[in-house]
Structures are given as structure tokens and as C-alpha cells.
């Protein structure tokens, strides 16, 4: 049982580490602040989430696990707020996004489909 | 009053879980500081359904698991686009209808959009949200309105 938990926790930790690395690559590869924020999103949702859940499996039924759960909750509430503040500030200061499809002038209830 | 009581309970629960000490002195200090915080927030008049949305705790139970699955799917999609060589993205900006009647509901919707990698809310207006999406496909999925309906069902009403 302990072995199964260890294996599961290692898979989660390695998966999280891989997502953090991929997010870092994306921040370098993508062209502008908006697309880069998507890459950063991989780091702070998937990456942080998998690593924290992996650590919870290591912590077992202790107070450490409770603290990790609280960290996860706080990250999931604060990181979108921070990302929004960043992207909103960029947009407000007229940082023009590089777009393939600019649908800003279409009403929100348009028919979907590309 | 209900909000003040539940805020006090949540604060004290957090104190207990984070400290892990159960001797009378520390519990007494915890009770005192929680009471002080509740008093301060009451004086600041920030204890209301927005600052402390207890009424969403139960209804959120159905929403958070769905959002978690969406976040995982979106993570895999964005990770694949990052690793695909060449032009793998088609950045799209669009306006998405938000049908939440309250500010709190709109904030939850906008934050859910941002939490899902591949879509970021850029501006929140009356009844619509300006969204930047990494791909046209992600933009169309969001425009289909599944997330909007789920958030409205959870947070709508009050």
C-alpha cells in the first residue's frame, strides 16, 4: 500500500514538474504578453496542483496535508486574480495583442464555428 | 450575524489546523484573536455575502470537480501547443456573454475563465467578459456557454 502511494505520488510530482518546465518553455516561445499568460497559467494551475497533490500523498493523514490543501485553495483563488490584474493592466495601457481572429467587435451571442 | 458567526468559526478552524497545538493558552489566544478579527471586520462593514460567501459552499460542491476536470483538460491542450514545433496557436479575442445576476457570480465566472489555461479574461463589463484565447477552438468552446450556465446555476439567485 505504501508502495502504491509512493508510486502515485512520484507520478504526480514528476507530472507537475514537467508541466512547470513546459510552462517555462511556453513563456519563452509565445509572442506577446497575452499568449505568455496562458503558458504561465499551465505553471500555476496544473504544475502547482499536481505537485501539491503529490506532496499530500507523501504527507498522509497529518496536519501537513491539511496545510497543503489550504495552500492549494489559496493558490486557486489568488493566481487567476493576479493573472487578470496583469493582463488587464497590459490591455488598459494599449498593449495590442497579436491576433489571428479578432472578434472584439462581434456581439457575444454570435454563432460559433470557425 | 450569521455571517459573523460563520466567519469566526472558519477563522478558528483555520487557526487550530495551522497551529496543531491544543493546550489551553494557545486555544485561548486563538479565540481572542479570532474574536478581534470578527470585531474589526464588523467595524469595517465588510462582513456580507460577498466578503464571506458561505451560501456557495454547498452549491459549489458540484461545480469545483467539473472545473478541476476542465482545468486538467485545458492544461494538456496548452502543454501540447507549447511543445508542438512551428505555429501551433491561433490567438483569438472575443466577447463572452455572462448571465450571472450578481457581481460575485461574474467574478467567479471571470476567475474560472482565467484558471483554465488557454483562456484569460481581459476585461469584465456588464453582462459580457472580454476574453483572450490561445486558440480558436478554445474560444469557440467558451462561447458555447457551458461554463457560463454552470456558474449561473451555482452562484445565481443571491
Short mmCIF file of C-alpha atoms in Angstrom, two decimals:
data_model
loop_
_atom_site.label_atom_id
_atom_site.label_comp_id
_atom_site.label_asym_id
_atom_site.label_seq_id
_atom_site.Cartn_x
_atom_site.Cartn_y
_atom_site.Cartn_z
CA UNK A 1 0.00 0.00 0.00
CA UNK A 2 2.81 2.37 0.93
CA UNK A 3 4.50 1.43 -2.34
CA UNK A 4 1.35 2.23 -4.36
CA UNK A 5 1.07 5.61 -2.62
CA UNK A 6 4.75 6.32 -3.27
CA UNK A 7 4.45 5.47 -6.95
CA UNK A 8 1.29 7.57 -7.36
CA UNK A 9 2.92 10.47 -5.55
CA UNK A 10 6.05 10.26 -7.72
CA UNK A 11 3.96 10.20 -10.90
CA UNK A 12 2.13 13.33 -9.73
CA UNK A 13 5.36 15.10 -8.68
CA UNK A 14 7.10 14.30 -11.99
CA UNK A 15 3.98 15.30 -13.96
CA UNK A 16 3.80 18.59 -12.06
CA UNK A 17 7.50 19.22 -12.62
CA UNK A 18 7.06 18.51 -16.34
CA UNK A 19 4.13 20.96 -16.55
CA UNK A 20 6.14 23.68 -14.75
CA UNK A 21 9.01 23.15 -17.22
CA UNK A 22 6.63 23.22 -20.20
CA UNK A 23 5.06 26.42 -18.87
CA UNK A 24 8.55 27.95 -18.69
CA UNK A 25 9.27 26.92 -22.29
CA UNK A 26 5.93 28.43 -23.34
CA UNK A 27 6.75 31.77 -21.70
CA UNK A 28 9.89 31.94 -23.86
CA UNK A 29 8.23 30.66 -27.06
CA UNK A 30 4.99 32.63 -27.20
CA UNK A 31 4.99 36.04 -28.89
CA UNK A 32 3.19 38.53 -26.61
CA UNK A 33 2.09 39.16 -23.02
CA UNK A 34 -1.38 37.63 -23.53
CA UNK A 35 -0.24 34.32 -25.01
CA UNK A 36 2.54 34.15 -22.42
CA UNK A 37 -0.03 34.46 -19.65
CA UNK A 38 -1.59 31.21 -20.94
CA UNK A 39 1.78 29.48 -20.60
CA UNK A 40 2.14 30.88 -17.08
CA UNK A 41 -1.34 29.52 -16.38
CA UNK A 42 -0.07 25.97 -17.01
CA UNK A 43 2.60 26.54 -14.37
CA UNK A 44 0.31 27.81 -11.63
CA UNK A 45 -2.72 25.56 -12.16
CA UNK A 46 -1.56 22.18 -13.48
CA UNK A 47 2.04 22.36 -12.31
CA UNK A 48 1.39 23.65 -8.79
CA UNK A 49 -1.74 21.49 -8.43
CA UNK A 50 -0.08 18.18 -9.34
CA UNK A 51 2.98 18.90 -7.18
CA UNK A 52 0.82 19.79 -4.16
CA UNK A 53 -1.39 16.69 -4.55
CA UNK A 54 1.75 14.57 -4.88
CA UNK A 55 3.10 16.07 -1.67
CA UNK A 56 -0.27 15.42 0.05
CA UNK A 57 0.13 11.70 -0.70
CA UNK A 58 3.56 11.87 0.97
CA UNK A 59 2.09 13.75 3.95
CA UNK A 60 -0.66 11.17 4.56
CA UNK A 61 -3.37 11.89 7.14
CA UNK A 62 -1.47 14.57 9.05
CA UNK A 63 -1.77 18.32 9.65
CA UNK A 64 0.88 18.79 6.94
CA UNK A 65 -1.69 17.55 4.40
CA UNK A 66 -4.29 19.98 5.75
CA UNK A 67 -1.82 22.84 5.27
CA UNK A 68 -1.08 21.68 1.72
CA UNK A 69 -4.82 21.64 0.95
CA UNK A 70 -5.07 25.22 2.27
CA UNK A 71 -2.11 26.27 0.09
CA UNK A 72 -3.85 24.70 -2.93
CA UNK A 73 -7.08 26.56 -2.19
CA UNK A 74 -5.26 29.89 -1.75
CA UNK A 75 -3.30 29.40 -5.00
CA UNK A 76 -6.50 28.62 -6.90
CA UNK A 77 -8.15 31.80 -5.60
CA UNK A 78 -5.22 34.21 -5.94
CA UNK A 79 -3.47 33.16 -9.15
CA UNK A 80 -6.35 33.98 -11.54
CA UNK A 81 -6.77 37.33 -9.78
CA UNK A 82 -3.08 38.12 -10.26
CA UNK A 83 -3.17 37.00 -13.91
CA UNK A 84 -6.25 39.15 -14.51
CA UNK A 85 -4.57 42.19 -12.93
CA UNK A 86 -1.52 41.70 -15.17
CA UNK A 87 -3.41 41.15 -18.43
CA UNK A 88 -5.96 43.87 -17.67
CA UNK A 89 -3.15 46.35 -16.96
CA UNK A 90 -1.47 45.41 -20.25
CA UNK A 91 -4.73 45.88 -22.16
CA UNK A 92 -5.55 49.17 -20.46
CA UNK A 93 -2.13 50.56 -21.39
CA UNK A 94 -2.89 49.81 -25.07
CA UNK A 95 -0.63 46.79 -25.45
CA UNK A 96 -2.12 45.47 -28.70
CA UNK A 97 -2.42 41.65 -28.81
CA UNK A 98 -1.20 39.74 -31.89
CA UNK A 99 -4.39 38.06 -33.06
CA UNK A 100 -5.31 35.51 -35.72
CA UNK A 101 -9.03 36.01 -35.12
CA UNK A 102 -10.16 39.40 -33.82
CA UNK A 103 -13.80 39.01 -32.72
CA UNK A 104 -13.81 42.01 -30.38
CA UNK A 105 -16.38 43.84 -32.47
CA UNK A 106 -18.77 40.93 -32.74
CA UNK A 107 -21.60 40.60 -30.24
CA UNK A 108 -21.16 37.87 -27.61
CA UNK A 109 -24.08 35.76 -28.85
CA UNK A 110 -22.66 35.13 -32.34
CA UNK A 111 -22.92 31.67 -33.91
CA UNK A 112 -19.90 29.56 -33.01
CA UNK A 113 -17.80 27.64 -35.52
CA UNK A 114 -14.62 28.52 -37.38
CA UNK B 1 -24.94 37.98 12.40
CA UNK B 2 -24.93 34.56 10.75
CA UNK B 3 -22.03 35.70 8.61
CA UNK B 4 -20.09 36.98 11.62
CA UNK B 5 -20.59 33.66 13.45
CA UNK B 6 -19.54 31.56 10.49
CA UNK B 7 -16.55 33.83 9.84
CA UNK B 8 -15.49 33.32 13.47
CA UNK B 9 -15.84 29.52 13.14
CA UNK B 10 -13.86 29.44 9.87
CA UNK B 11 -11.12 31.62 11.36
CA UNK B 12 -10.84 29.50 14.48
CA UNK B 13 -10.85 26.26 12.47
CA UNK B 14 -8.01 27.62 10.36
CA UNK B 15 -6.11 28.64 13.50
CA UNK B 16 -6.47 25.14 15.02
CA UNK B 17 -5.43 23.33 11.83
CA UNK B 18 -2.47 25.59 11.14
CA UNK B 19 -1.09 25.64 14.69
CA UNK B 20 -1.65 22.00 15.64
CA UNK B 21 -1.28 22.88 19.33
CA UNK B 22 -4.19 22.14 21.65
CA UNK B 23 -3.08 23.50 25.06
CA UNK B 24 -5.44 25.98 26.76
CA UNK B 25 -3.13 29.01 26.42
CA UNK B 26 -2.82 28.80 22.64
CA UNK B 27 -6.51 27.97 22.15
CA UNK B 28 -7.36 30.98 24.35
CA UNK B 29 -5.10 33.23 22.27
CA UNK B 30 -6.72 31.83 19.13
CA UNK B 31 -10.24 32.55 20.38
CA UNK B 32 -9.18 36.08 21.39
CA UNK B 33 -7.58 36.91 18.04
CA UNK B 34 -10.49 35.43 16.05
CA UNK B 35 -12.94 37.50 18.10
CA UNK B 36 -10.79 40.60 17.47
CA UNK B 37 -10.74 39.96 13.72
CA UNK B 38 -14.51 39.44 13.60
CA UNK B 39 -14.95 42.69 15.56
CA UNK B 40 -12.63 44.63 13.21
CA UNK B 41 -14.29 43.29 10.05
CA UNK B 42 -17.68 44.12 11.56
CA UNK B 43 -16.49 47.70 12.22
CA UNK B 44 -15.15 47.89 8.65
CA UNK B 45 -18.55 46.66 7.44
CA UNK B 46 -17.05 44.04 5.12
CA UNK B 47 -18.89 41.01 6.53
CA UNK B 48 -21.55 40.29 3.92
CA UNK B 49 -22.47 37.68 1.34
CA UNK B 50 -19.69 38.95 -0.95
CA UNK B 51 -16.79 39.04 1.51
CA UNK B 52 -17.75 35.74 3.08
CA UNK B 53 -19.92 33.70 0.67
CA UNK B 54 -20.92 30.77 2.92
CA UNK B 55 -24.08 30.21 0.90
CA UNK B 56 -21.95 28.99 -2.02
CA UNK B 57 -20.10 26.30 -0.06
CA UNK B 58 -22.68 23.56 -0.60
CA UNK B 59 -23.68 24.54 -4.12
CA UNK B 60 -20.00 24.72 -5.10
CA UNK B 61 -19.62 21.00 -4.43
CA UNK B 62 -20.99 20.19 -7.87
CA UNK B 63 -19.03 22.94 -9.61
CA UNK B 64 -15.44 22.56 -8.36
CA UNK B 65 -14.96 18.93 -9.55
CA UNK B 66 -16.25 19.87 -13.02
CA UNK B 67 -13.90 22.89 -13.11
CA UNK B 68 -10.96 20.72 -11.99
CA UNK B 69 -11.54 18.31 -14.89
CA UNK B 70 -11.80 21.26 -17.32
CA UNK B 71 -8.54 22.72 -15.94
CA UNK B 72 -6.73 19.38 -16.41
CA UNK B 73 -8.01 19.02 -19.99
CA UNK B 74 -7.01 22.61 -20.79
CA UNK B 75 -3.55 22.07 -19.23
CA UNK B 76 -2.89 19.11 -21.52
CA UNK B 77 -4.11 21.08 -24.55
CA UNK B 78 -1.93 24.14 -23.83
CA UNK B 79 1.10 21.95 -22.96
CA UNK B 80 0.71 20.18 -26.32
CA UNK B 81 0.54 23.51 -28.14
CA UNK B 82 3.70 24.72 -26.37
CA UNK B 83 5.62 21.58 -27.36
CA UNK B 84 4.34 21.46 -30.98
CA UNK B 85 7.02 22.98 -33.23
CA UNK B 86 6.04 25.79 -35.58
CA UNK B 87 2.85 27.85 -35.41
CA UNK B 88 0.59 25.89 -33.05
CA UNK B 89 -1.55 28.73 -31.74
CA UNK B 90 -4.28 30.92 -33.22
CA UNK B 91 -4.77 33.75 -30.70
CA UNK B 92 -8.38 34.93 -30.59
CA UNK B 93 -10.07 37.74 -28.73
CA UNK B 94 -13.80 37.63 -28.22
CA UNK B 95 -16.65 38.85 -26.06
CA UNK B 96 -18.38 36.20 -23.98
CA UNK B 97 -21.91 36.61 -22.59
CA UNK B 98 -22.06 36.36 -18.79
CA UNK B 99 -25.54 35.73 -17.42
CA UNK B 100 -24.71 35.96 -13.68
CA UNK B 101 -27.03 38.44 -11.94
CA UNK B 102 -24.52 39.37 -9.20
CA UNK B 103 -21.00 40.81 -9.10
CA UNK B 104 -19.84 37.79 -7.11
CA UNK B 105 -21.12 35.43 -9.80
CA UNK B 106 -19.35 37.42 -12.51
CA UNK B 107 -16.09 37.35 -10.53
CA UNK B 108 -16.37 33.57 -10.15
CA UNK B 109 -17.02 33.23 -13.89
CA UNK B 110 -14.11 35.53 -14.86
CA UNK B 111 -11.77 33.75 -12.44
CA UNK B 112 -12.86 30.35 -13.77
CA UNK B 113 -12.05 31.52 -17.31
CA UNK B 114 -8.59 32.65 -16.20
CA UNK B 115 -7.96 29.49 -14.15
CA UNK B 116 -8.49 27.40 -17.27
CA UNK B 117 -5.21 27.69 -19.20
CA UNK B 118 -5.80 28.79 -22.78
CA UNK B 119 -8.38 31.44 -21.90
CA UNK B 120 -7.79 34.64 -19.89
CA UNK B 121 -10.36 37.29 -19.02
CA UNK B 122 -9.07 40.72 -20.02
CA UNK B 123 -11.98 42.99 -19.13
CA UNK B 124 -15.19 42.45 -17.20
CA UNK B 125 -18.19 44.51 -18.23
CA UNK B 126 -21.96 44.48 -17.71
CA UNK B 127 -23.23 41.12 -18.98
CA UNK B 128 -20.14 40.30 -21.00
CA UNK B 129 -16.47 39.49 -20.50
CA UNK B 130 -13.64 40.26 -22.92
CA UNK B 131 -11.55 37.10 -23.27
CA UNK B 132 -8.19 36.34 -24.87
CA UNK B 133 -7.95 32.72 -26.02
CA UNK B 134 -4.85 30.86 -27.14
CA UNK B 135 -6.70 29.04 -29.91
CA UNK B 136 -9.84 29.46 -31.97
CA UNK B 137 -11.09 26.10 -30.69
CA UNK B 138 -10.81 27.18 -27.06
CA UNK B 139 -12.61 30.43 -27.88
CA UNK B 140 -15.50 28.54 -29.53
CA UNK B 141 -15.77 26.13 -26.59
CA UNK B 142 -16.09 29.07 -24.20
CA UNK B 143 -18.56 30.90 -26.46
CA UNK B 144 -20.77 27.79 -26.43
CA UNK B 145 -21.62 28.86 -22.86
CA UNK B 146 -21.32 25.64 -20.83
CA UNK B 147 -19.17 27.31 -18.13
CA UNK B 148 -21.41 30.37 -18.03
CA UNK B 149 -24.51 28.22 -17.41
CA UNK B 150 -22.80 26.22 -14.67
CA UNK B 151 -21.57 29.32 -12.83
CA UNK B 152 -25.01 30.93 -13.09
CA UNK B 153 -26.64 27.79 -11.72
CA UNK B 154 -24.19 27.76 -8.79
CA UNK B 155 -23.91 31.45 -7.92
CA UNK B 156 -27.16 32.82 -9.32
CA UNK B 157 -30.12 33.87 -7.23
CA UNK B 158 -28.49 35.85 -4.46
#
